[in-house]
mmCIF file of C-alpha atoms in Angstrom:
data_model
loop_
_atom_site.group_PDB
_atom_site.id
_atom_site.type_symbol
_atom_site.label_atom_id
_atom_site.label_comp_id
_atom_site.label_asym_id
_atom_site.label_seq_id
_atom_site.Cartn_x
_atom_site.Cartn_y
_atom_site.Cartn_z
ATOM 1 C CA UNK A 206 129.073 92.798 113.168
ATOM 2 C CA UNK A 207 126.778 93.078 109.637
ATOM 3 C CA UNK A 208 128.421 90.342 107.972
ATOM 4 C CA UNK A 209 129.858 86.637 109.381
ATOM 5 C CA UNK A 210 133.579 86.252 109.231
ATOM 6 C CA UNK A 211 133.364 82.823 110.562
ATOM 7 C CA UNK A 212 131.249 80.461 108.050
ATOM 8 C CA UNK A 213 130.393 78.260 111.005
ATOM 9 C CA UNK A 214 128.717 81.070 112.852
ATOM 10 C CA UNK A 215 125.663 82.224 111.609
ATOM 11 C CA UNK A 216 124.269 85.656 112.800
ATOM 12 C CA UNK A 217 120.640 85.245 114.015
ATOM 13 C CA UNK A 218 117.964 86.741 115.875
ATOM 14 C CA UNK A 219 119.305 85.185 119.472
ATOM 15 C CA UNK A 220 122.670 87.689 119.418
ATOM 16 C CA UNK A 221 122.056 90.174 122.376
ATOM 17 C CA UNK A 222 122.710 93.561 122.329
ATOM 18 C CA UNK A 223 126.041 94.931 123.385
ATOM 19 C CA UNK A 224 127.592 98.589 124.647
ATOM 20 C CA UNK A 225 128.784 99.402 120.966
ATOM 21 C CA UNK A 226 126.849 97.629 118.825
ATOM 22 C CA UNK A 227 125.141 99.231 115.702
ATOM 23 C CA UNK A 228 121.221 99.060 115.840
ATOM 24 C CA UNK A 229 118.664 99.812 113.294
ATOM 25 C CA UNK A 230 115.729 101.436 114.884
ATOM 26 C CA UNK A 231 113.013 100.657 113.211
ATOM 27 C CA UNK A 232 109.664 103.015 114.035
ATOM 28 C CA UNK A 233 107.664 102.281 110.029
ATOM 29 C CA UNK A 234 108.531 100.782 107.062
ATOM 30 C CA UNK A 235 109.553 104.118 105.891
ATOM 31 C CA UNK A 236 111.403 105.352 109.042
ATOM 32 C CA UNK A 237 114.390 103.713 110.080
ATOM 33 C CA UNK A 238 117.631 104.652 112.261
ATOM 34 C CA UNK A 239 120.970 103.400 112.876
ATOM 35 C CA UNK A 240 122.084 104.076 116.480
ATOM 36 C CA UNK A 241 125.123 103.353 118.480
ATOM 37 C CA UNK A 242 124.458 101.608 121.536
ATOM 38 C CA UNK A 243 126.017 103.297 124.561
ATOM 39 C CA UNK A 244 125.875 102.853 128.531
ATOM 40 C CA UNK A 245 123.607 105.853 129.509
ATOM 41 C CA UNK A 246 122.456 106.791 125.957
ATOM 42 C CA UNK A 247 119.064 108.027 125.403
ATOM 43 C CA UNK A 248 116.700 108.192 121.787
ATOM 44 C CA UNK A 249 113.454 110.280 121.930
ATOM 45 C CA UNK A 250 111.173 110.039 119.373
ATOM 46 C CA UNK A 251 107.805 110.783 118.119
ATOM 47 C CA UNK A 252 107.140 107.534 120.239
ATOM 48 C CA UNK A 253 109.068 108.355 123.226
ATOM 49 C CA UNK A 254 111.899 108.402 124.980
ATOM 50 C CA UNK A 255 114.258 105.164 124.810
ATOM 51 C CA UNK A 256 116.896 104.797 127.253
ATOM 52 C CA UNK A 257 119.669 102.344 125.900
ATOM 53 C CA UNK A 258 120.469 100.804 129.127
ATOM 54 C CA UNK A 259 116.858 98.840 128.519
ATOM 55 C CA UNK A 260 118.110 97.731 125.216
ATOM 56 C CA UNK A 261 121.208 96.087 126.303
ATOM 57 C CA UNK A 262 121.039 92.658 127.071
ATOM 58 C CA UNK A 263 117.896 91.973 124.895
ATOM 59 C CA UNK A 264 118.150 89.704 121.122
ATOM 60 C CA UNK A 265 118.419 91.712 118.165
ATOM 61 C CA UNK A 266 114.320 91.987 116.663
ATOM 62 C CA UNK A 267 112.883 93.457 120.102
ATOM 63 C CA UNK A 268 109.899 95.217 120.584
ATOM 64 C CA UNK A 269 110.611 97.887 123.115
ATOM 65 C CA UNK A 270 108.592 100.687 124.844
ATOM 66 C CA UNK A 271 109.399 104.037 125.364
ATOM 67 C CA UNK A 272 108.405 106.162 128.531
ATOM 68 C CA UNK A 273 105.730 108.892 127.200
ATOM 69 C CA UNK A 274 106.823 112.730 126.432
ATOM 70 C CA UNK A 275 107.392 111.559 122.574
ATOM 71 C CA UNK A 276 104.446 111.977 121.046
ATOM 72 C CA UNK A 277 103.760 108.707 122.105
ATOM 73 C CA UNK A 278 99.313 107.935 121.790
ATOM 74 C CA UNK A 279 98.524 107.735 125.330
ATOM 75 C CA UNK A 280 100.639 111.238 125.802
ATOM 76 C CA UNK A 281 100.749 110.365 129.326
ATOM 77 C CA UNK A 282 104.208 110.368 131.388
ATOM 78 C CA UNK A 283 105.831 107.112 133.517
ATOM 79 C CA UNK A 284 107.571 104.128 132.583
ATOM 80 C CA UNK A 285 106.110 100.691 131.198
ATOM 81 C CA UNK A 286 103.681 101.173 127.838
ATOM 82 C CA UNK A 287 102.728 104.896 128.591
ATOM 83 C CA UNK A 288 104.732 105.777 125.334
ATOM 84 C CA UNK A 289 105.205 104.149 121.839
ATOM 85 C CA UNK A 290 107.341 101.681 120.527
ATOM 86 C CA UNK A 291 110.236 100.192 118.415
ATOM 87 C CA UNK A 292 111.938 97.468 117.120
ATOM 88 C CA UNK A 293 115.624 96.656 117.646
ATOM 89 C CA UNK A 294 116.618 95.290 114.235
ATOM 90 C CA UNK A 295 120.302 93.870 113.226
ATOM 91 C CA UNK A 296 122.215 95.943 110.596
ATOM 92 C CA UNK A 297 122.332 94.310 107.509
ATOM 93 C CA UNK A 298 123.651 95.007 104.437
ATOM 94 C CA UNK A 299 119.801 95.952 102.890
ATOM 95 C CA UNK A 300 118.489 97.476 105.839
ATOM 96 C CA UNK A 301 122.078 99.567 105.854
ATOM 97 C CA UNK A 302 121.798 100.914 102.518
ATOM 98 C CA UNK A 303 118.098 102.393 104.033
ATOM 99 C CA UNK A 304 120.086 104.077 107.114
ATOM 100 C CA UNK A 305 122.908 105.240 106.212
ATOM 101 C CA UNK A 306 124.196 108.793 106.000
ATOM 102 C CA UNK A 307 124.167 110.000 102.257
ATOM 103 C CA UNK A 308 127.557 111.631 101.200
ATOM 104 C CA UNK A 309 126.279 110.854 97.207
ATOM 105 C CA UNK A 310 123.671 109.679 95.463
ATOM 106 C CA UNK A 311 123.682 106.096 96.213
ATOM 107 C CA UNK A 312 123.007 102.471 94.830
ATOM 108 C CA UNK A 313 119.263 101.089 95.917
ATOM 109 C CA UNK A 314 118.645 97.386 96.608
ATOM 110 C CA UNK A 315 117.306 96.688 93.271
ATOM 111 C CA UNK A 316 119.732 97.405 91.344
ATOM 112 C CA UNK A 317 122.380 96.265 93.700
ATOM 113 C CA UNK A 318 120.350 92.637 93.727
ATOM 114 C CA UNK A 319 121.119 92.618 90.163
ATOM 115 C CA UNK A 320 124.795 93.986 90.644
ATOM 116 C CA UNK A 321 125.500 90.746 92.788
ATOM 117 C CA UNK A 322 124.075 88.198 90.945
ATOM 118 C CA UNK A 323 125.496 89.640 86.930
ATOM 119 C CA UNK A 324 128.873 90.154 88.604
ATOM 120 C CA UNK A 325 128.867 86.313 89.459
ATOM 121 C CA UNK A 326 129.950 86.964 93.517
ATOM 122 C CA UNK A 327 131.129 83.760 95.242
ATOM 123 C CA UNK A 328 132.452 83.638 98.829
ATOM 124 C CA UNK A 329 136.153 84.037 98.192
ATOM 125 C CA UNK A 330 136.287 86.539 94.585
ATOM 126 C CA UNK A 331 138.196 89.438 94.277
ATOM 127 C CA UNK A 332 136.003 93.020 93.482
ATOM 128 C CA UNK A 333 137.451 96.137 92.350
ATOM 129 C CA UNK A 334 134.940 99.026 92.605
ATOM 130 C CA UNK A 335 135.831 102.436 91.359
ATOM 131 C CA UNK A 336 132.826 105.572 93.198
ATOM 132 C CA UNK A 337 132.778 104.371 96.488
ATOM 133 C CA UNK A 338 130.333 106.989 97.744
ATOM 134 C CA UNK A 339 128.323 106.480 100.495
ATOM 135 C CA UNK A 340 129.203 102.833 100.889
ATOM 136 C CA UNK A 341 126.057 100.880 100.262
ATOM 137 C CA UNK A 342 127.257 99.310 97.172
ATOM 138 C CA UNK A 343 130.323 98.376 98.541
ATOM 139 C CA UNK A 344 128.712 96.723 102.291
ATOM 140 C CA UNK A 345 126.425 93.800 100.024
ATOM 141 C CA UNK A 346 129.536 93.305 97.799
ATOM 142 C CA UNK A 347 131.677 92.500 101.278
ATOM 143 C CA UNK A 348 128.715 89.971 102.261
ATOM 144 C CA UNK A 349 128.680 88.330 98.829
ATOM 145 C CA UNK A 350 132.727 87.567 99.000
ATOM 146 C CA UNK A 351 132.785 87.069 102.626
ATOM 147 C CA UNK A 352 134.723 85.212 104.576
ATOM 148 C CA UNK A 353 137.707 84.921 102.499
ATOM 149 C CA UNK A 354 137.124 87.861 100.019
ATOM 150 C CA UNK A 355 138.163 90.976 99.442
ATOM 151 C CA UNK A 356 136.436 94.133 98.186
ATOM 152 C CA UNK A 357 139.067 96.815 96.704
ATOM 153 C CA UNK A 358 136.915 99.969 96.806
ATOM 154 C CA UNK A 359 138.764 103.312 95.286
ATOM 155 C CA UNK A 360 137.125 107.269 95.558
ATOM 156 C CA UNK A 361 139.300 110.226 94.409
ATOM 157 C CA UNK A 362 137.456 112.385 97.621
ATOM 158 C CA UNK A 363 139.857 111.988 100.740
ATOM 159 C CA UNK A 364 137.443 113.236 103.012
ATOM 160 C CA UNK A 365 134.507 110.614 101.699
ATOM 161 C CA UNK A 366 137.208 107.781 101.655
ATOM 162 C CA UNK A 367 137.645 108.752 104.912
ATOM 163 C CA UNK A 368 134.188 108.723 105.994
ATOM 164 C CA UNK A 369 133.523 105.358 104.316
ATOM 165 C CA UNK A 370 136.344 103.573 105.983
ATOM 166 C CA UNK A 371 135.005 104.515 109.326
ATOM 167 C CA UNK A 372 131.501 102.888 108.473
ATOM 168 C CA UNK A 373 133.305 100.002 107.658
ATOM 169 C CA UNK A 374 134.862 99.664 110.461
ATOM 170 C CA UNK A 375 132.349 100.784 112.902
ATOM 171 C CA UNK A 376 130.239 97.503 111.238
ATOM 172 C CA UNK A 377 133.165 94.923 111.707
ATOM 173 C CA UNK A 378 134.301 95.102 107.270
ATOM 174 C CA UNK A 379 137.635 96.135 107.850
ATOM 175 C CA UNK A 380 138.747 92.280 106.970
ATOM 176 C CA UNK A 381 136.469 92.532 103.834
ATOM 177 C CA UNK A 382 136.995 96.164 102.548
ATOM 178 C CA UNK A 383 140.143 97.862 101.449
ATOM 179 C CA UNK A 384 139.527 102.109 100.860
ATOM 180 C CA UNK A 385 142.037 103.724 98.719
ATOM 181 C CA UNK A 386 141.951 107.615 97.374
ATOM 182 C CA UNK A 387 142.542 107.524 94.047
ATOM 183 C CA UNK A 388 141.249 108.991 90.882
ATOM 184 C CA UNK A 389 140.715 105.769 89.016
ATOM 185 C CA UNK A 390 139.828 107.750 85.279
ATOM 186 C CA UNK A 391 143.154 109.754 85.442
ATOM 187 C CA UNK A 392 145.399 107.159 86.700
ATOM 188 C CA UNK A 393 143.145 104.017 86.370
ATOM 189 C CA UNK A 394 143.811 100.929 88.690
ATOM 190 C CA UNK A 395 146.998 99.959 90.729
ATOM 191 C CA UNK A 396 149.094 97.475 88.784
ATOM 192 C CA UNK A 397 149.015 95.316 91.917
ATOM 193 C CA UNK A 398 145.645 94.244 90.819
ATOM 194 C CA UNK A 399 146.592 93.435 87.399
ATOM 195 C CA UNK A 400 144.746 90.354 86.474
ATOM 196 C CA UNK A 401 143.886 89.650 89.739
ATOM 197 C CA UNK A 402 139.912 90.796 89.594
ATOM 198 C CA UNK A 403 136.961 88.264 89.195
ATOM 199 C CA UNK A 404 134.802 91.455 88.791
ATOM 200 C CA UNK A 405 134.398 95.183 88.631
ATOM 201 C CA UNK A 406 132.415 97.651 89.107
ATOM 202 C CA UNK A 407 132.492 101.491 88.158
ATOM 203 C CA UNK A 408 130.463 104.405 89.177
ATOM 204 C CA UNK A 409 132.156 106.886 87.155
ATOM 205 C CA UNK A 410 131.240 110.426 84.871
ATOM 206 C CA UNK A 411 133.353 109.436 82.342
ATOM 207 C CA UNK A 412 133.933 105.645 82.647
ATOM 208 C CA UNK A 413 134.932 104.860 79.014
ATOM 209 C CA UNK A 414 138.336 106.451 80.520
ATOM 210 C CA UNK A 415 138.944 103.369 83.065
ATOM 211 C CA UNK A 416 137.643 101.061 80.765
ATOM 212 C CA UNK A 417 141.487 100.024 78.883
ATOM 213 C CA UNK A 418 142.627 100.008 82.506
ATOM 214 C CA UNK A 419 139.459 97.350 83.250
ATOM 215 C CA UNK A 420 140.576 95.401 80.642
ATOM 216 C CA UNK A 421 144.298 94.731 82.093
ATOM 217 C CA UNK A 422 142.862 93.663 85.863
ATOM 218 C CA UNK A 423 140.752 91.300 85.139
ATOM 219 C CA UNK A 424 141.379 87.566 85.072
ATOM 220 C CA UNK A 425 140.011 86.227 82.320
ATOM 221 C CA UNK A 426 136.009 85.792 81.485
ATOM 222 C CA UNK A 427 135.713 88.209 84.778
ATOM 223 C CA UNK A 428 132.672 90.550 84.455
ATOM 224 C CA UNK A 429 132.527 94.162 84.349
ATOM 225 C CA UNK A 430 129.357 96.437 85.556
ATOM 226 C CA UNK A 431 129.282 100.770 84.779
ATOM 227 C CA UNK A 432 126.581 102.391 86.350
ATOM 228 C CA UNK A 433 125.137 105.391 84.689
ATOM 229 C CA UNK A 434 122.339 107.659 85.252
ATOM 230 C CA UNK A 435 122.447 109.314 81.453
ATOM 231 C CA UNK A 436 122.134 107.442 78.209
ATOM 232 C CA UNK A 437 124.497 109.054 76.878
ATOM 233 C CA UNK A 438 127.108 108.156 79.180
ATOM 234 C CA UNK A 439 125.615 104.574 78.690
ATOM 235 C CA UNK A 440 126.246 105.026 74.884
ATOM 236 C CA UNK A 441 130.103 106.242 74.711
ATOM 237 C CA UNK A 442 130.956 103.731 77.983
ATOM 238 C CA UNK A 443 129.819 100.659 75.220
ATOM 239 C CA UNK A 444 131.922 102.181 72.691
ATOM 240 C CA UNK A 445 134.916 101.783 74.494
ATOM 241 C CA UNK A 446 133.697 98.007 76.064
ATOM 242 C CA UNK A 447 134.025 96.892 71.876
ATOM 243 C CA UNK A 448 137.085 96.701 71.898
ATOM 244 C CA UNK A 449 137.982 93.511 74.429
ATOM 245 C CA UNK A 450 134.865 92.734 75.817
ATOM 246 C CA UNK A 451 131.725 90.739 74.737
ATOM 247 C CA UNK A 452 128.023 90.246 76.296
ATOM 248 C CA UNK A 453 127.478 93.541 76.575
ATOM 249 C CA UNK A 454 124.167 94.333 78.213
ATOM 250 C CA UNK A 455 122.197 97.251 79.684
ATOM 251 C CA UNK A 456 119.409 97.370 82.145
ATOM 252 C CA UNK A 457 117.080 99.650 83.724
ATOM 253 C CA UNK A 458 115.158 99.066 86.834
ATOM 254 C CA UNK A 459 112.242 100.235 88.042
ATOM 255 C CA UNK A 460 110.683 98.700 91.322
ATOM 256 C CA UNK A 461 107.204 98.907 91.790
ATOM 257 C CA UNK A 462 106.138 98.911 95.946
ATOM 258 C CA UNK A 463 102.940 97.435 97.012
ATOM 259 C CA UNK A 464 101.335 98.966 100.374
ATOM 260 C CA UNK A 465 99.586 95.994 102.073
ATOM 261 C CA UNK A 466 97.225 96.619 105.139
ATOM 262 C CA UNK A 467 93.936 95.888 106.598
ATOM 263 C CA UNK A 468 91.154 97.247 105.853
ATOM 264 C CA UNK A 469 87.387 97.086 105.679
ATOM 265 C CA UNK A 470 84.991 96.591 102.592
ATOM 266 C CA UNK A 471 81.963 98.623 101.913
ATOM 267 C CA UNK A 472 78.698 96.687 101.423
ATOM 268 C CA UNK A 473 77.192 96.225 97.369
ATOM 269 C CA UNK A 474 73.955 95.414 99.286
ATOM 270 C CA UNK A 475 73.627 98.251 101.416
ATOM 271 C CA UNK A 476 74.189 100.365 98.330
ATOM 272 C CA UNK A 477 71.815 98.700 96.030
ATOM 273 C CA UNK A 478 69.179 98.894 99.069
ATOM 274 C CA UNK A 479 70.029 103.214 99.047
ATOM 275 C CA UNK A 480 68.923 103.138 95.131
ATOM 276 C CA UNK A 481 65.710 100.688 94.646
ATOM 277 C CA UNK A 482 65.045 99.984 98.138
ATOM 278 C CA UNK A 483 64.922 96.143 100.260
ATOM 279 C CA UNK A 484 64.514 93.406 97.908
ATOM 280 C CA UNK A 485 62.145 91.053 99.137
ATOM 281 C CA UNK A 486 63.417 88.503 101.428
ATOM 282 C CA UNK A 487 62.323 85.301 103.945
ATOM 283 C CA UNK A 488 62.486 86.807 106.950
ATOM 284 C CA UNK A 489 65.977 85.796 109.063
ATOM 285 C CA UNK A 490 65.947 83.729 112.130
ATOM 286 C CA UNK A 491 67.621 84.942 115.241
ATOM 287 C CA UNK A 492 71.464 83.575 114.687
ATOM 288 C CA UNK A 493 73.328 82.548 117.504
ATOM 289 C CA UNK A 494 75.964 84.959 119.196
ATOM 290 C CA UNK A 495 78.685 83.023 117.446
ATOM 291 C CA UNK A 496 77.491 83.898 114.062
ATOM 292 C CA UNK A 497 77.234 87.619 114.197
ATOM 293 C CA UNK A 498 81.590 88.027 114.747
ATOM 294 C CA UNK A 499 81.746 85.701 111.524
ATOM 295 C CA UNK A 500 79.669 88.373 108.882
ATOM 296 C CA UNK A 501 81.580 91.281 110.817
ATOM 297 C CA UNK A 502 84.519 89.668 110.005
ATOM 298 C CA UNK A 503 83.203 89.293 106.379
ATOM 299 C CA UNK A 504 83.214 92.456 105.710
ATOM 300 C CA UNK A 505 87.051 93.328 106.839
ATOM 301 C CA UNK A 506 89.691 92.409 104.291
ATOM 302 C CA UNK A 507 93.394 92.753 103.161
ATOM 303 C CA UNK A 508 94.032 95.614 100.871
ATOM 304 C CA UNK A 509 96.117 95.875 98.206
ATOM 305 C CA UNK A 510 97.544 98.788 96.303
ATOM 306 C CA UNK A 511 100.280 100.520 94.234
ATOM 307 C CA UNK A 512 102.236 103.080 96.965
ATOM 308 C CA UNK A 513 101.272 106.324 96.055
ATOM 309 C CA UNK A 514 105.258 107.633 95.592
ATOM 310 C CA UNK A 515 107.303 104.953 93.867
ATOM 311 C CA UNK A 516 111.269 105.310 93.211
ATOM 312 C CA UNK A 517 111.441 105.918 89.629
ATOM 313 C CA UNK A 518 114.354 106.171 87.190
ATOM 314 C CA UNK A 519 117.707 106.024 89.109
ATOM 315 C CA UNK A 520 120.504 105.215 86.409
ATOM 316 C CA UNK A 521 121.639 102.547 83.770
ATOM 317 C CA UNK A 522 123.218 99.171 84.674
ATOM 318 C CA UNK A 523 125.530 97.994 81.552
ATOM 319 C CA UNK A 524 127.485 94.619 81.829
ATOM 320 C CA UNK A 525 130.323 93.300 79.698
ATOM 321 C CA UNK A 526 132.476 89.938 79.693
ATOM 322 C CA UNK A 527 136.399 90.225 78.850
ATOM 323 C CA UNK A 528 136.825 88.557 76.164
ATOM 324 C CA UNK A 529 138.870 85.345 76.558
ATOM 325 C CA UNK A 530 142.412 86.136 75.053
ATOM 326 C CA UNK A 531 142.175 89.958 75.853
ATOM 327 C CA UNK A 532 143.700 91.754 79.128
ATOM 328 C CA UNK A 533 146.600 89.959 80.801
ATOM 329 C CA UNK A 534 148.306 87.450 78.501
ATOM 330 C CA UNK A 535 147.539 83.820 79.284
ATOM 331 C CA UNK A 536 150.047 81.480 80.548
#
């Protein structure tokens, strides 16, 4: 289960692995699995071969060793440490969006971070969300509502609705997420929603046509987020947001990733000594054992630096508050 139904239960580290059970296998920062656990299962690697009968049993965040045939560094058959290894992480809704299978072009964590927090998401609110996709939106908007929320997620593909709900499921959402097939810029929203939405959220070509219909579901100061990968789009979805909405605000994000390892320094003295020779120095007393590990560990360091392929531009995030006295008439 990704996301706690039960607000007195919290998920953590100590939950063992089950026949069933969704697992993120994590080999490197960039390479990352999800795998159903089953009795008799078996994951080979470039690390080496993982039999899932040694996995069950164990708390989610293990480090477990394969047997070698891989590509494992020792390269040598057998059991025990012969071959590489992996961690068994917990889905969650970040490391989900990382996994998953793409059906579209999805929704990163940056600019779903700022999705969640502009949309004003409280355990208990009420999300429409028009472009369901590939789901990774749609999993952190479940968490943010959870437990008594509900997520109303709407794609005019069948076969990617389809898809979707069975992710949902297979990660214990079904209570959270409702999938519907419809083609929300043609028809717009179900009038069973009708000012019943604390936010919503469309991923649309043309979203300036579901905009009216936005207008008429939700409750009054809720918040409304279009994502948009051309300016354009951006420009004529605003347009249309005039007319009953206010705060209107677009955003463009673009994450820059660190790489932070170990790594050693290269000596200014040593160099100096290549280009005008020794300088002239007291000559050094014999230092005790001790003291010889402390300048070799002088000379290591942490490094620091920009990764050499960063995610650049991946769409336009605009946001826009009904205004009070438009939509649904108030009682």
């Amino acid at each position: 289960m990704m996301v706690p139904l039960d607000p007195s239960v919290k998920l953590t580290s100590q939950r063992r692995i089950a026949v069933g059970d969704t697992v993120v296998v994590y080999e490197r920062h960039d390479a990352m699995r999800a795998v159903a656990v089953r009795a008799g299962g078996v994951l080979q690697n470039r690390f080496g071969v993982f039999r899932h009968d040694d996995w069950i049993g164990r708390p989610f965040g293990s480090k477990v060793y394969g047997s070698g045939g891989g590509g494992g560094k020792s390269g040598k058959g057998g059991g025990g440490k012969a071959g590489g290894f992996v961690h068994l992480l917990a889905p969650t809704p970040e490391l989900w969006t990382l996994v998953l299978s793409h059906r579209t072009q999805i929704l990163y964590i940056a600019d779903i971070s700022l999705v969640v927090a502009y949309l004003e998401l409280v355990p208990g609110c009420v999300v429409l969300e028009s472009g369901t996709g590939s789901g990774s939106l749609t999993t952190s908007l479940a968490r943010a509502v959870s437990p008594h929320g509900r997520v109303h997620t709407f794609d005019f593909h069948e076969q990617r609705a389809a898809s979707a709900r069975e992710d949902f499921e297979r990660n214990g959402l079904s209570s959270l997420i409702t999938v519907n097939v419809r083609d929300i810029q043609g028809e717009g929203f179900p009038e069973e929603h009708r000012g019943a939405a604390d936010a919503v959220f469309l991923d649309l070509p043309q979203p300036w046509l579901a905009i009216p219909s936005v207008g008429l579901m939700l409750r009054q100061d809720g918040v409304l987020c279009s994502f948009s990968p051309c300016i354009e789009q951006v420009q004529r979805a605003c347009e249309a947001m005039r007319s009953c909405f206010t705060d209107i605000r677009t955003f463009e994000i673009l994450l820059r990733t660190y790489e932070v390892r170990d790594g050693a320094l290269k000596s200014t003295t040593a160099n100096e000594e290549a280009t005008v020779g020794p300088l002239p120095q007291k000559r050094k007393k014999n230092a005790p054992p001790g003291e010889n590990s402390d300048c070799s560990r002088k000379n290591s360091s942490v490094l620091v630096r920009p990764c050499s392929t960063a995610r650049g531009h991946t769409g336009y995030l605009t946001f826009a508050r009904l205004r009070v006295g438009e939509g649904q008439t108030e009682s």
